[in-house]
Every structure is written in structure tokens, then in C-alpha cells.
XYZ file of C-alpha atoms in Angstrom:
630
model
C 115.411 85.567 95.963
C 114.464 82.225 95.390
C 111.756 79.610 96.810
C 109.564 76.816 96.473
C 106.073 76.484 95.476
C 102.808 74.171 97.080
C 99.050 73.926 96.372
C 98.263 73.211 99.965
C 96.968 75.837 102.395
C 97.412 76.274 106.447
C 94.607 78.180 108.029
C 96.171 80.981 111.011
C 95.361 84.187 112.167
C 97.600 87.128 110.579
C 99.755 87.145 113.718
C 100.758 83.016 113.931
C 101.253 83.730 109.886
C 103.322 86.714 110.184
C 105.698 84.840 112.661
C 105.811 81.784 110.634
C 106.901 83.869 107.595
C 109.414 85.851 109.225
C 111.278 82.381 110.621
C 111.877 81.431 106.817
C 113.499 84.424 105.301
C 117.379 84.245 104.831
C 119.963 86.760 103.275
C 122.638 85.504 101.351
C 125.726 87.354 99.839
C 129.184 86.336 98.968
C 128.066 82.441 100.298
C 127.320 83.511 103.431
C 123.466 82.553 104.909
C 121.849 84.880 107.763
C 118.190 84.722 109.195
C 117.092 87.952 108.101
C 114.203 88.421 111.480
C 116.977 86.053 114.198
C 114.595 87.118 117.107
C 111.589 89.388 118.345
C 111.831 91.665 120.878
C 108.651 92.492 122.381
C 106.547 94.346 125.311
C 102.945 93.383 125.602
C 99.917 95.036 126.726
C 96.687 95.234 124.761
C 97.199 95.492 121.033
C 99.621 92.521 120.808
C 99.101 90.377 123.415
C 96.978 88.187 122.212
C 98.115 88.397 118.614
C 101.908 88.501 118.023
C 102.143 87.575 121.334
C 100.187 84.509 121.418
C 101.753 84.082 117.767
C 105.583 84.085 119.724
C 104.203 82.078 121.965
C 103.032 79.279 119.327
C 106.000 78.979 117.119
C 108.845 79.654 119.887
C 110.593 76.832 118.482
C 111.277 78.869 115.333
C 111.182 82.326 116.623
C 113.334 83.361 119.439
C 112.017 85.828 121.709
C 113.582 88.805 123.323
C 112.339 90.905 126.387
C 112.775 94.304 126.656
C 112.154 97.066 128.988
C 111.187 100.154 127.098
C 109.868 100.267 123.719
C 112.853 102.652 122.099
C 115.551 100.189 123.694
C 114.659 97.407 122.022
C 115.050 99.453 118.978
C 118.548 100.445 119.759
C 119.461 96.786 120.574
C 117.750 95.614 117.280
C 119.992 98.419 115.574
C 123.293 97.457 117.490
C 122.678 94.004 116.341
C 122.105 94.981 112.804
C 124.987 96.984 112.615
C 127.251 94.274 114.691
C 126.563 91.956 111.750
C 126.730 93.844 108.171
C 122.826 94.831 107.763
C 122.624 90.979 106.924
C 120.399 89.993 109.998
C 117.626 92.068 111.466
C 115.490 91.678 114.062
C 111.413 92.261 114.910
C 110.267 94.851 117.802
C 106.684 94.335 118.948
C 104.888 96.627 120.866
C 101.090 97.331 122.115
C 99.188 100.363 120.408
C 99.427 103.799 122.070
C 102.462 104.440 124.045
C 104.009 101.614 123.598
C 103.687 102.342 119.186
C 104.970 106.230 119.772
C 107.808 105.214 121.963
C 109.414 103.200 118.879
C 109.443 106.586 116.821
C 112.941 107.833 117.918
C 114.492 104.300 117.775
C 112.839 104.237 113.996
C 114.524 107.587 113.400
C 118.311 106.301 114.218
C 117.525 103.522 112.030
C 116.777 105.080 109.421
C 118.646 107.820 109.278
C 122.220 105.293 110.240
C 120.949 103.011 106.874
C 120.011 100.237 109.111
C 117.303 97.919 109.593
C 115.063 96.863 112.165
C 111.491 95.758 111.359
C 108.627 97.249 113.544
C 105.131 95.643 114.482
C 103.269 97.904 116.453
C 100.033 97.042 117.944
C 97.052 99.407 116.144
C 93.402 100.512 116.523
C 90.629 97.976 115.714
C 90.190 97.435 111.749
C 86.119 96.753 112.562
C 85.760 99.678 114.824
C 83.237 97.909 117.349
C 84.120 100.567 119.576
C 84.771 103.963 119.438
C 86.769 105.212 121.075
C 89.256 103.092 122.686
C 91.623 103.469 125.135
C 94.695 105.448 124.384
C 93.021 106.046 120.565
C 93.908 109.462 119.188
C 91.004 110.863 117.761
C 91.116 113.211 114.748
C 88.095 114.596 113.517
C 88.824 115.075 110.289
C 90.439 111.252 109.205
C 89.619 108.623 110.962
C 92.044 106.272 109.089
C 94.759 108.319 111.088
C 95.844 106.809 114.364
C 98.800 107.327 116.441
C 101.468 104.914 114.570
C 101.308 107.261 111.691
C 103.988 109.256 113.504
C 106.303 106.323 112.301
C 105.538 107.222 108.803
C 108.072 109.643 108.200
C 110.904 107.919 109.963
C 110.375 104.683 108.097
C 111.501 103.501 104.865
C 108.710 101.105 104.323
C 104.870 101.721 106.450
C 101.834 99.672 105.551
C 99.222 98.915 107.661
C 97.619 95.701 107.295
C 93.624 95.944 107.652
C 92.725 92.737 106.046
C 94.543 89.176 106.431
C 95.333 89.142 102.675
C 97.248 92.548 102.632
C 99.971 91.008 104.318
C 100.950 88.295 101.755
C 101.968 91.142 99.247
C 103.192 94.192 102.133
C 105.472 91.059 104.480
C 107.184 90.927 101.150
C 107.885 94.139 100.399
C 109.152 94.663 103.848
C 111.658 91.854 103.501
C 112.969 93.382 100.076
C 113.496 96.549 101.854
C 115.160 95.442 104.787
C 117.919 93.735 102.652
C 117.962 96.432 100.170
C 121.796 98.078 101.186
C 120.404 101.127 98.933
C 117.172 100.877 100.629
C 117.248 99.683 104.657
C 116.345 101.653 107.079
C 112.840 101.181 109.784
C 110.373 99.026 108.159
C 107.170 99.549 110.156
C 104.102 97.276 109.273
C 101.374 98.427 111.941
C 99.079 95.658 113.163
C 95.280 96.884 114.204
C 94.676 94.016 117.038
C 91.318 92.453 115.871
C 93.144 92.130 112.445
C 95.676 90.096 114.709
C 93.862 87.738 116.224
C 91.405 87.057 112.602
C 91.965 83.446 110.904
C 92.526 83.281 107.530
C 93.416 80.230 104.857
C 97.262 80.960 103.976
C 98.979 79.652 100.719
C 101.531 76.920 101.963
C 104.061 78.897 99.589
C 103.960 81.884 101.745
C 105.718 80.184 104.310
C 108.161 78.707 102.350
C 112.343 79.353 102.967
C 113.146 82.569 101.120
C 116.410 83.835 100.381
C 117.136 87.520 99.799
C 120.187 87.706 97.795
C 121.644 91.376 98.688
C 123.669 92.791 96.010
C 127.283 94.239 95.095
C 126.224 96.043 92.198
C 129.434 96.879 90.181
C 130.519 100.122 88.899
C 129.185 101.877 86.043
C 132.301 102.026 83.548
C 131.303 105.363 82.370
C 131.150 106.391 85.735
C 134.074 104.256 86.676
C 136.533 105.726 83.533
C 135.442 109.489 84.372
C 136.393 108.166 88.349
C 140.268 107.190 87.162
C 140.285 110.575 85.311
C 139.842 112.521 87.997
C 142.174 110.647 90.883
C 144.575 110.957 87.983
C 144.068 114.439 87.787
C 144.283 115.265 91.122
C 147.175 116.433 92.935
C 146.152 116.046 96.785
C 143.880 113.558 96.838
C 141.432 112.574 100.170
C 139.674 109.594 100.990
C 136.740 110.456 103.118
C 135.139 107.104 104.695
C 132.087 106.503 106.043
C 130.052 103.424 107.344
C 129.235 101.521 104.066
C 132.791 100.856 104.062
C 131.880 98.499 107.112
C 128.406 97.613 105.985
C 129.935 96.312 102.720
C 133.213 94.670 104.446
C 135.110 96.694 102.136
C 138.012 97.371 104.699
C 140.633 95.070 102.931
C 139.554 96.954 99.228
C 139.946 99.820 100.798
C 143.874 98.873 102.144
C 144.658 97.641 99.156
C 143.798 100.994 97.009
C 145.349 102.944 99.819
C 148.808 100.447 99.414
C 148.910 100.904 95.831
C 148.368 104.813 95.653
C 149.537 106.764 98.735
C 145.918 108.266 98.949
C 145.016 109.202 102.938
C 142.649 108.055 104.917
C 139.797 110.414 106.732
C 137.172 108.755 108.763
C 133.628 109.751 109.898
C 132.270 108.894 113.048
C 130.935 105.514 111.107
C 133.723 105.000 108.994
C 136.432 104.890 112.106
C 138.185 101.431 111.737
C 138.203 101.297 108.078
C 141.821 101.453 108.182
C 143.641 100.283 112.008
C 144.958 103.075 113.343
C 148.449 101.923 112.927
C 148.374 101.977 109.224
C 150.605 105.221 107.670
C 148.099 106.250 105.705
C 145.284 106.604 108.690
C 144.466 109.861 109.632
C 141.278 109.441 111.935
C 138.587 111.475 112.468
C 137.673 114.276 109.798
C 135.402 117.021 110.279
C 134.426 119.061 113.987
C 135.599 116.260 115.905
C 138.243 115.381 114.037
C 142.342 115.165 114.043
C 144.018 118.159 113.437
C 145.923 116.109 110.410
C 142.824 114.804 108.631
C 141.159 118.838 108.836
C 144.320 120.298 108.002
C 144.758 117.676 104.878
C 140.843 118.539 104.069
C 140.996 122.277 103.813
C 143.919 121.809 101.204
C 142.388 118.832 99.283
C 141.806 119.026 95.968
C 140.086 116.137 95.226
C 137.426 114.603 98.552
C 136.821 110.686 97.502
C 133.496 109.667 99.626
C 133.319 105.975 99.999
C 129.890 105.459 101.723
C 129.336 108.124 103.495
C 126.322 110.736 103.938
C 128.457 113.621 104.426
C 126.716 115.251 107.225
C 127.710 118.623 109.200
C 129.881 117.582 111.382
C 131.891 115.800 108.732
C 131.695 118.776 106.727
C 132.330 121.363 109.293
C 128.797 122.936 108.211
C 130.347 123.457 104.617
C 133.486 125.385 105.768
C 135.894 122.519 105.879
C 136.761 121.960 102.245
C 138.400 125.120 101.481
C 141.049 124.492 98.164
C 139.415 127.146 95.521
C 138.917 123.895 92.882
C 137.939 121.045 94.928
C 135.723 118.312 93.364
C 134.171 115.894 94.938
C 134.128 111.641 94.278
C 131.639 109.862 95.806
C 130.925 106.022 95.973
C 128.091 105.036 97.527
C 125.360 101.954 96.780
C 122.930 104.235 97.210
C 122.112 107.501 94.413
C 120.646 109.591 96.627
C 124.002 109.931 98.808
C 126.476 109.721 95.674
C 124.945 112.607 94.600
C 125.279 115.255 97.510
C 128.477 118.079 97.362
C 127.248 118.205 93.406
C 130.035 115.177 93.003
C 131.100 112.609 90.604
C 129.071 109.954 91.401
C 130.109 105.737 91.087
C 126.863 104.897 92.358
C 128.472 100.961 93.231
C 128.865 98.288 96.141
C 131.719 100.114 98.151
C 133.847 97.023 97.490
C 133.260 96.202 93.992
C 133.582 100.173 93.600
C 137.198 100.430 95.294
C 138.543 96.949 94.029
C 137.574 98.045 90.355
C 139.011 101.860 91.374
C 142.249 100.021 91.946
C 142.604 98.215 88.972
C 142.365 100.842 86.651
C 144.375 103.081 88.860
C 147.697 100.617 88.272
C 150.562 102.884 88.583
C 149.027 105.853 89.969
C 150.669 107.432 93.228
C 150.210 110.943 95.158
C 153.238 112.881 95.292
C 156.113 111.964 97.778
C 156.163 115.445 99.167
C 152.677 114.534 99.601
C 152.472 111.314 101.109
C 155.665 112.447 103.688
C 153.638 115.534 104.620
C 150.597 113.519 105.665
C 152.915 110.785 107.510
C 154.618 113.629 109.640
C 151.373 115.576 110.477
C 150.497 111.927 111.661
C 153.451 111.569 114.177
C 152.723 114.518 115.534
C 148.851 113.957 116.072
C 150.273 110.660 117.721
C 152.392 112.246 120.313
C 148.685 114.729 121.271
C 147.445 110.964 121.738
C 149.538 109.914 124.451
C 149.580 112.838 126.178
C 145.693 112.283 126.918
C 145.643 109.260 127.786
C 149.258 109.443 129.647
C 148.709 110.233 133.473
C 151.517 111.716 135.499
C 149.990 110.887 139.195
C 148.267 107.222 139.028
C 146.829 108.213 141.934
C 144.841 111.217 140.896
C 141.324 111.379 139.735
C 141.234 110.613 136.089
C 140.301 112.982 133.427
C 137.784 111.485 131.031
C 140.788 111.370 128.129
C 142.831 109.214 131.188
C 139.702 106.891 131.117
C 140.016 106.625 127.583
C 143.926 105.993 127.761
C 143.130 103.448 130.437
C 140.332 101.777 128.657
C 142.866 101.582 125.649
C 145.319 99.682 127.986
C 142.923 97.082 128.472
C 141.015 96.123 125.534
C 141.725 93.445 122.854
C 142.043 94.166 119.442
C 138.581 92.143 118.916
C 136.685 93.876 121.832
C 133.295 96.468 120.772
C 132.962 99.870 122.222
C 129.286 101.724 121.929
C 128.755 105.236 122.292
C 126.844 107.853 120.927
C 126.321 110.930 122.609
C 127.729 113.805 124.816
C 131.014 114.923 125.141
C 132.675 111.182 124.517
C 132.125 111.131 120.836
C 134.475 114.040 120.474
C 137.068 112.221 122.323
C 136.712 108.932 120.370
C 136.510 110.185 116.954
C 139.831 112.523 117.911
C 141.795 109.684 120.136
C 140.914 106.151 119.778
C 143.124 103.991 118.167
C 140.971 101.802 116.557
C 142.199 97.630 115.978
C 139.569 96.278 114.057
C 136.751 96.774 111.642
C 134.099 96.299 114.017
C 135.494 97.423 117.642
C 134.755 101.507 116.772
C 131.118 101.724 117.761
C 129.613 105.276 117.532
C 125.849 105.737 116.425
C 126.811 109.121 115.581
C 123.839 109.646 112.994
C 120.883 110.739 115.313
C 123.850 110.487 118.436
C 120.923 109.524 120.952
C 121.443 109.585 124.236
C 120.564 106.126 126.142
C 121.241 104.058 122.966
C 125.103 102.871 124.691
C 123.693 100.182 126.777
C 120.647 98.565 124.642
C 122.887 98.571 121.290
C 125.546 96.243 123.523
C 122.991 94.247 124.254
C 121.940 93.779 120.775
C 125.684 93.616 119.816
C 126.376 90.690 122.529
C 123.884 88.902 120.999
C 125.157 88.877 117.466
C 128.506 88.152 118.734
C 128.316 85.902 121.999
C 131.974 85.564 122.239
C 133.013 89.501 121.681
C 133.690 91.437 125.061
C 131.154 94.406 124.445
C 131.812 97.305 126.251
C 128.955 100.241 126.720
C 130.665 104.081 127.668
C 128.440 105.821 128.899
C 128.233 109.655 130.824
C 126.011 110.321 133.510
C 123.363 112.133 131.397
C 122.901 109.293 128.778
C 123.160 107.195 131.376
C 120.090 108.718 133.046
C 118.118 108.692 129.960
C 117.762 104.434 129.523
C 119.333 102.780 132.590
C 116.360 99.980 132.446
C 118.015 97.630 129.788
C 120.201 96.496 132.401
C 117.916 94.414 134.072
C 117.218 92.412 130.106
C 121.313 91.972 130.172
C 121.044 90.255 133.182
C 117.845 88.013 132.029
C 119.629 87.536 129.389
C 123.137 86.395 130.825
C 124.912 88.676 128.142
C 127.969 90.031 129.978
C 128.220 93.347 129.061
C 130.313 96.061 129.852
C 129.230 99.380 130.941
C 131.712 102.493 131.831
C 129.702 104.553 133.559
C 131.573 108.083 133.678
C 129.956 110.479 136.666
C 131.021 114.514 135.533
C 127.553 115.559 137.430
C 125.960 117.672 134.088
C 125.599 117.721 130.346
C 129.521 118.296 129.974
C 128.950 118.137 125.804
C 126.540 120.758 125.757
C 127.588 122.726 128.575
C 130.330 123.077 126.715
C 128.291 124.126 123.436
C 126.228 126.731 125.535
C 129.117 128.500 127.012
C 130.761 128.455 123.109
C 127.359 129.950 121.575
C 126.624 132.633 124.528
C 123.769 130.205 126.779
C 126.936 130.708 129.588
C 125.906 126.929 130.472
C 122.402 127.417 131.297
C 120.469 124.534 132.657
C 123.202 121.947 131.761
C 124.369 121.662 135.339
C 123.014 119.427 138.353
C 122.002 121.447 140.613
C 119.211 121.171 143.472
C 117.055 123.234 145.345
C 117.993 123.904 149.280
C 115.528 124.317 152.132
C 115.916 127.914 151.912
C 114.890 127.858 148.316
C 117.699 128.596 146.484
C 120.046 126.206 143.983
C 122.981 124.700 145.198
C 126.160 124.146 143.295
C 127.296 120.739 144.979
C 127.190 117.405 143.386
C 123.547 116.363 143.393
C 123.425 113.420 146.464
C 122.690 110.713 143.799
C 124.519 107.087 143.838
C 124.513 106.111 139.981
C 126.098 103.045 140.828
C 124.038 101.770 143.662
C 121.510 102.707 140.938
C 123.347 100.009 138.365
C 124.588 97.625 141.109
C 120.057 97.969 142.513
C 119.523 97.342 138.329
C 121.465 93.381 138.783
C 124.985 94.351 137.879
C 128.278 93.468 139.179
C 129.890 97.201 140.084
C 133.484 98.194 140.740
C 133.914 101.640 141.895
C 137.345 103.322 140.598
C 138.740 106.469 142.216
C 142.333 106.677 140.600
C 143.779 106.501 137.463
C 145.273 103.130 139.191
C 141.811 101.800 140.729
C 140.259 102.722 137.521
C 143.008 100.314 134.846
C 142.092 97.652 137.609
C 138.749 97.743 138.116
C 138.508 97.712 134.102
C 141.019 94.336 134.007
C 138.563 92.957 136.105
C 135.405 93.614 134.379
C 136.998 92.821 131.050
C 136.970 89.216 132.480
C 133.870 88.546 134.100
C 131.194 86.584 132.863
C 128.493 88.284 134.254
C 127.086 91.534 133.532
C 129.593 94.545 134.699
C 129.938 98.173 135.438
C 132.866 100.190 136.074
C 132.019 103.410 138.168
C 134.681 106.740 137.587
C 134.115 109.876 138.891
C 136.477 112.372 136.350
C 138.025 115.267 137.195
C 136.124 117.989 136.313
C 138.108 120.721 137.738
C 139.465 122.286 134.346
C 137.846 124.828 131.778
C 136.135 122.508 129.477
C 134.887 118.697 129.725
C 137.593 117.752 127.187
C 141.034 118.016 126.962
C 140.892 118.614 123.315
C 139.049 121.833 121.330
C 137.579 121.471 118.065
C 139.693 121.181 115.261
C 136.987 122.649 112.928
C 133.494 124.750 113.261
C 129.992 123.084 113.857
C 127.091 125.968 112.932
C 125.114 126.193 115.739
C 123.213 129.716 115.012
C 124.033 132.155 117.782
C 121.693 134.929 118.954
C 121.082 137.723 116.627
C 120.601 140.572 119.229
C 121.336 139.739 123.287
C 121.886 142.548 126.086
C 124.261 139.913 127.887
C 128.074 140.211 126.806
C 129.097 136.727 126.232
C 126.000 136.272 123.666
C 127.562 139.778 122.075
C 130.752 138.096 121.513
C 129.585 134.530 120.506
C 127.442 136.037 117.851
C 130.804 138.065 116.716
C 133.022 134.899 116.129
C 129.589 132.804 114.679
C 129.675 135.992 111.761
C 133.517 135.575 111.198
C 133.270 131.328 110.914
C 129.669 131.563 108.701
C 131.636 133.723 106.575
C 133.713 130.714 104.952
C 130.889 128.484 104.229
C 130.844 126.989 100.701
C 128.242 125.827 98.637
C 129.716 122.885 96.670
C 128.470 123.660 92.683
């Protein structure tokens, strides 16, 4: 970090001072420059208003401002835009106190829990208390400090709330450390209390002077690094398991390189997915419950797992039954300790980059087995050849199934173009089938996998990259949950893409509740006829006359032929877009494809009803193989 100095002082209130400061804070690594806040997004009502909004207001020139619909969306579109470019550029969500604080908790969740940052400013009670109580003021008896932004205390990686003007000299810097911290990011929440806001105070000049926040590559330990080479050496089926600090760190062409030199295969989490193009020999996709039968297959043998960045959760790990060889060990490099650590691994706690480009150097002449290596390739052919035949559709004039959509979405796309998802049944589909082109176009907030983060996040994506074509997949459920950020793409002229796939339920966890003995309960649309009882048509509601009501451009898609159309046609429009598919639904399960490994979701213990009886039979016979990694 570096910056200049002055004697001279500027009298503001907290709010104009916190805006100013945030326009002057940079990141910098490898050369490259980023505003660390590039914009605000913000809803007002009392609490910021007149403070951060009057500040936004005063010092537009320097601060762009963004607005948003609902509080949580202009989370996810801070997040999207984060992730879009590297964790080097955040940006600021403002919000009034009450509601408008609380609804910012889940977005502060998938931030932090996805390693990526977003800095919060929620409006808070009065510091002076001249009232008591306010409206929308939780009171609790018992501490009075408390009020309702506390809830973002546990989902953020830096809280502080500022009570006098000269706290946030010393806290606005700590949040800025944190948010470029790659061992560190996450939510960084500093609540505002609104009289604090609006109060004047005489500010050091230096305060608002340019500050640049260099974020690191720490290198590898070379005691870590030496007992590293040791074990690759040692092992005889090696597995590279690759998360999303692989992208955060742009360690994609370290990664090829290692892979080039020693024959070692490629397994991808949900975040990881692109790491390699899908092309490359040595790619085996997804890994874990929704992953390729080649990359599970290759797991459950591995002897040696090599995590580059990733957080190893459940689903990558099949709930602990995935990694089945009786002396697997476990490599991890990760920036940060805390995630090196997990699976009781060897830990090169490292920049992914400088971890994998020093990895390769002192791996010179090291390569897996042929046997090996041709093994891996073939299970790869054939995985290729399930690819095509779900996204290959005999009648183009049938209703698609939603793995046709995906084959016809993959028919239209450029190798540069950004897909979002992040919830449902889709996610499955992706991690299993998409051929991925580039490090960036494989989209899945797969961390907290919220549903109605799709079409924010491409928001906040479209405006880190004006000249991508963004693309938002949505189902009808997530769809449902946050249609409102429509409206801010059209404000905004950002000419987004939104696939808006109508199966009429919660296909994902229909499918779940009929696996775990819940027979589908409550996961269907159904609604209630004169005569009282449930229908099982189609509910009668138009999701896109809903989209089309919302400012977009819609194109309605019956066939598999209507449908690679309609999406040609989007993909070129400059204005905001949505491409309507009803999918064929007609089949036993929303997917074409089953798991290719076991998620633990705990099944009943005791149940009268038979298909609970026999759920809870196969849960005992797959909890069985669980491992705890030693």
C-alpha cells in the first residue's frame, strides 16, 4: 500500500468522507491497476438517505452510482462483478436500517462463504438515541448496543460499526485491507447509525489521498514445497482437484503447463470448471455428486488428491465417501491456511500460481504412468460420446429436454460468452455437460447455490465486462424468487441474457424428495379448484409476459428448432433479452443424467410410509463408506 501525506484538513460529515475515501483506493498486482469500490449500489429510505445518499449525490463525479431493486440483488450483482474480474474490484451496497439492513444478510453469506468481496453500508439506529424507539428498531432488553445489522456479524469477514466520526479513519482502513486480502475477502460490513451520517467532522487531507492495495502472490514455503515434490513423486495415480482460486489467481495457464509436463488429470469443482477448456486430454470435468463418471471413477482410485484452491465441500467430496483408495493423501494449495489444512493434508499454503509454477519446476521429469494417462484419456472419450447424446435431439421439432437446451445453448455461444447459474436442477447438468471454452465463461455460484442470484450476478458481470455477451439460465423457481433486477438491466442498458426454463416445480428437489422418501411433497405447482381440492395442471401463470411486463425483449421457443433460433437471436441483440422454453417434463426425473456419486442428505429414521422405509435402507448402505480423512 502506498500514499501520500498533507497537513491540511477538509471538514465533511462521515458519509461525504466515506465516499470520498472509497473513490481513491486502487488494487494493484502483477502491473495491473483496479478501483477497488468502481460503483455503489444503493436503495434509500430513512437511514441513508440523507447521509450516503446525499454523500453519492455530492461526489457523483467520482463515485458512480448503481440502482437496485431489492437489497440482496444488489449483493449478488456486486458479487458477480467481483468474481467477473479476479476479486481485484469490488463494489459498495447501501441500504436504509431495518429491512432494508436484514435483507443484505443472505447476499453477505454467498460472499463470504464463495471468498469474495463486496463491501456493505447499511443504514443503523441513532448513535445519540434522541428517540427511543424508532421505527423498525429491534428492541432487546437486555443490550441496547444490539440492533438489527448485527445479524450481518456472522456472515462477514470484517463488521464495525462506526458511532463516532473518528472511528472511521482507522475501521475504512481495515475494511479496504480485508477486501483485497485473497486469504481474507469475503462481506465487509461497516454499519452506519444515520445521525452519525449526517455529523461534520474536520478530516485529515491524507485520508483521502490515492491508496493502492498491493494484493499478494505469496510464494511457496520450500519446506512445504520439497515435502510437495516428494509426495507427487511418490504417488502412483495422481489427481488434481481444482477449485475457484485457480480463477481468482489467473492461474489457468500454470495450471496447463504442470498438467503438459506431467500427465496429472484434471477434476473440477463447481468453481474450478474452466480451469482447463474442455478440449484439453487431460480435462475430466466435474468431480464429486455432480460430477463425470471419469473424474469419480479416477477419484475413488486416487492415491494422491492435489487441491489447488479449493474448499472441498460435500458435494465435491461426495459427503466423505468419494475418495476411497485405502492410502490416499491429500495435497492442498491454497492462499489461504485455513482451507490448506482441511482432509488432514499436506499443506503449500501459496498464491495458486506461484504454488503450481514452482510445483512444476521442481517436478522436471516427472510423469504418471502411460497405462495411467491412456486409462484416463479413454474413460474421457467415452464420457464425451454421454455428452452428445444430451444435447443431440432426434426430432427438431419436439419439445426440448432441459439437456437439449443445454446442447442448443452450446451451439450458439462464443468461446468468450458468460453463463450464470446457481441453483436447482441446472447445476447438475452444467457441472456434468458443459464444455467449457474459457476461464471465465463457466459461471456457477455453487457455494451457498442461491436461488435468484442468475439474473443480478449478470448484471454485475455486464458491468465489469461491457463487451462480454452475459447470459443468465435460469428455472422457473429461481426465477420466481428475484425477477425485479430486470427492470435495473433495462435502466441500465446492459443487454443481458436470460434463459428462462418453465418445468412448472422445484424439479432439483423434487427430485431429492422422491430419492430421500418426501415422494415429492410440496415441490410441485399445484392450485386449489373451486371445489376445494388441488389440481395437477400447469398453474395458469405467463412467466414471460411476466419478463416481457418487467422491460425485456422476449422470444418464446417451443421446439428444439424455435428454441437454437430464438437463442441466435438474442445472442445478438443489444437490448436486454429473454428466451422463454417450456421442457419436456414427461420422463422420470428432471435430468437426463443420475448422480455419479452420493450427497448425505439424512433420511428418516423410523416412517410408516414404504418409500421412506426403503430410502432410509439405501441412506444406511451409502453412510456406511464414509471416511474420515486422518
Amino acid at each position: 500500500m502506498s500514499h501520500s501525506t498533507s497537513a491540511s484538513t477538509s471538514r465533511l460529515t462521515v458519509a461525504q468522507a466515506l465516499v470520498r475515501f472509497l473513490s481513491a483506493q486502487y488494487t494493484a498486482r502483477d502491473g495491473e491497476r483496479h478501483r477497488l469500490i468502481a460503483g455503489t449500489w444503493g436503495i434509500f429510505g430513512h437511514g441513508n438517505v440523507a447521509g450516503i445518499g446525499q454523500a453519492l449525490l455530492e461526489y457523483g463525479d467520482v463515485m458512480p452510482y448503481h440502482q437496485g431493486r431489492n437489497e440482496q440483488a444488489m449483493v449478488h450483482a456486486a458479487v458477480g462483478h467481483a468474481r467477473q474480474l479476479d476479486r481485484l474490484s469490488a463494489q459498495a451496497v447501501t441500504t436504509s436500517i431495518g429491512p432494508g439492513a436484514t435483507n443484505l444478510v443472505t447476499g453477505a453469506a454467498l460472499a463470504t462463504i464463495n471468498r469474495l468481496p463486496v463491501l456493505l453500508l447499511p443504514g443503523d439506529y441513532f448513535a445519540t438515541r434522541p428517540a427511543d424507539p424508532l421505527l423498525q428498531q429491534l428492541e432487546h432488553p437486555g443490550q441496547f448496543d444490539v440492533s438489527v445489522n448485527d445479524t450481518l456479524r456472522p456472515v462477514s469477514r470484517y463488521f464495525d460499526r462506526i458511532t463516532r466520526p473518528e472511528q472511521l479513519i482507522p475501521s475504512a482502513l481495515q475494511a479496504m485491507r480485508v477486501l483485497a486480502d485473497p486469504a481474507e475477502t469475503g462481506a465487509v460490513t461497516l454499519a452506519l447509525p444515520q445521525d452519525v451520517q449526517a455529523e461534520a467532522y474536520d478530516w485529515p487531507e491524507e485520508f483521502f489521498a490515492e491508496r493502492v492495495w498491493t494484493v499478494r502472490r505469496p510464494a511457496p514455503d520450500p519446506a512445504e514445497l520439497a515435502e510437495a515434490v516428494r509426495a507427487v513423486r511418490a504417488a502412483r495415480r495422481p489427481l488434481l482437484v481444482v477449485g475457484g482460486g485457480v480463477h481468482h489467481s489467473r492461474a489457468e495457464d500454470a495450471l496447463r503447463a504442470l498438467v503438459d509436463a506431467t500427465g496429472i488429470p484434471v477434476a473440477a469443482t463447481q468453481a474450478g470448471k474452466g480451469s482447463l477448456r474442455h478440449d484439453h486430454p487431460a480435462d475430466l470435468g466435474g468431480i464429486g455428486h455432480t460430477g463425470t463418471a471419469v473424474a469419480d471413477d479416477l477419484a475413488r482410485g486416487a492415491d494422491l488428491v492435489i487441491g489447488v484452491g479449493t474448499r472441498y465441500t460435500d458435494f465435491t467430496t461426495a459427503s466423505g465417501t468419494l475418495f476411497q483408495h485405502p492410502e490416499v493423501r491429500f495435497l492442498n494449495l491454497n492462499i489461504a491456511a485455513f482451507d490448506a489444512h482441511k482432509l488432514a493434508a499436506r499443506t503449500v499454503v501459496a498464491d495458486a500460481r506461484a504454488a503450481l509454477e514452482a510445483l512444476t519446476e521442481q517436478l522436471a521429469g516427472f510423469r504418471v504412468d502411460p497405462a495411467y494417462e491412456a486409462g484416463y484419456r479413454a474413460g474421457k472419450k467415452r464420457w464425451e460420446q454421454v455428452v452428445e447424446s444430451a444435447f443431440g435431439a432426434a426430432d427438431e421439432d419436439a419439445v426440448p429436454t432441459q439437456t437439449q437446451v443445454l446442447g442448443a445453448l452450446d451451439a450458439v455461444v462464443g468461446d468468450d460468452d458468460v453463463l450464470i447459474n446457481a441453483a436447482g436442477s441446472l447445476p447438475g447438468d452444467l457441472h456434468k455437460l458443459w464444455r467449457t471454452r474459457s476461464r471465465r465463461q463457466y459461471h456457477l455460484e455453487y457455494g451457498y447455490s442461491c436461488m435468484g442470484y442468475e439474473i443480478p450476478a449478470a448484471i454485475g458481470v455486464q458491468q465489469a465486462a461491457p463487451d462480454t455477451v452475459v447470459w443468465a439460465l435460469v428455472g422457473d423457481g429461481t426465477y420466481l424468487m428475484m425477477p425485479t433486477e430486470i427492470v435495473t438491466a433495462v435502466q441500465e442498458g446492459l443487454p443481458v441474457k436470460l434463459v428462462l426454463i418453465q418445468n412448472h416445480g422445484y424439479a432439483s428437489i423434487g427430485g431429492l424428495s422422491e430419492s430421500v422418501g418426501g415422494e415429492r411433497f410440496g415441490t410441485a405447482y399445484r392450485y386449489r379448484a373451486a371445489d376445494g381440492t388441488f389440481s395437477g395442471a400447469p398453474l395458469p401463470v405467463d412467466l414471460a409476459a411476466n419478463a416481457a411486463s418487467l422491460g425485456m425483449d422476449v422470444l418464446r421457443a417451443k421446439t428444439v428448432r424455435e428454441l437454437r433460433a430464438a437463442l441466435a437471436t438474442a445472442r445478438a441483440a443489444d437490448t436486454p433479452t429473454c428466451v422463454y422454453v417450456e421442457t419436456d417434463t414427461s420422463g422420470p426425473a428432471p435430468t437426463a443424467l443420475g448422480a455419479e456419486a452420493w450427497w448425505d442428505v439424512p433420511v428418516a429414521e423410523t416412517a410408516t410410509r414404504e418409500a421412506a422405509v426403503h430410502a432410509r435402507e439405501d441412506y444406511d448402505r451409502q453412510v456406511a463408506g464414509r471416511r474420515r480423512h486422518l
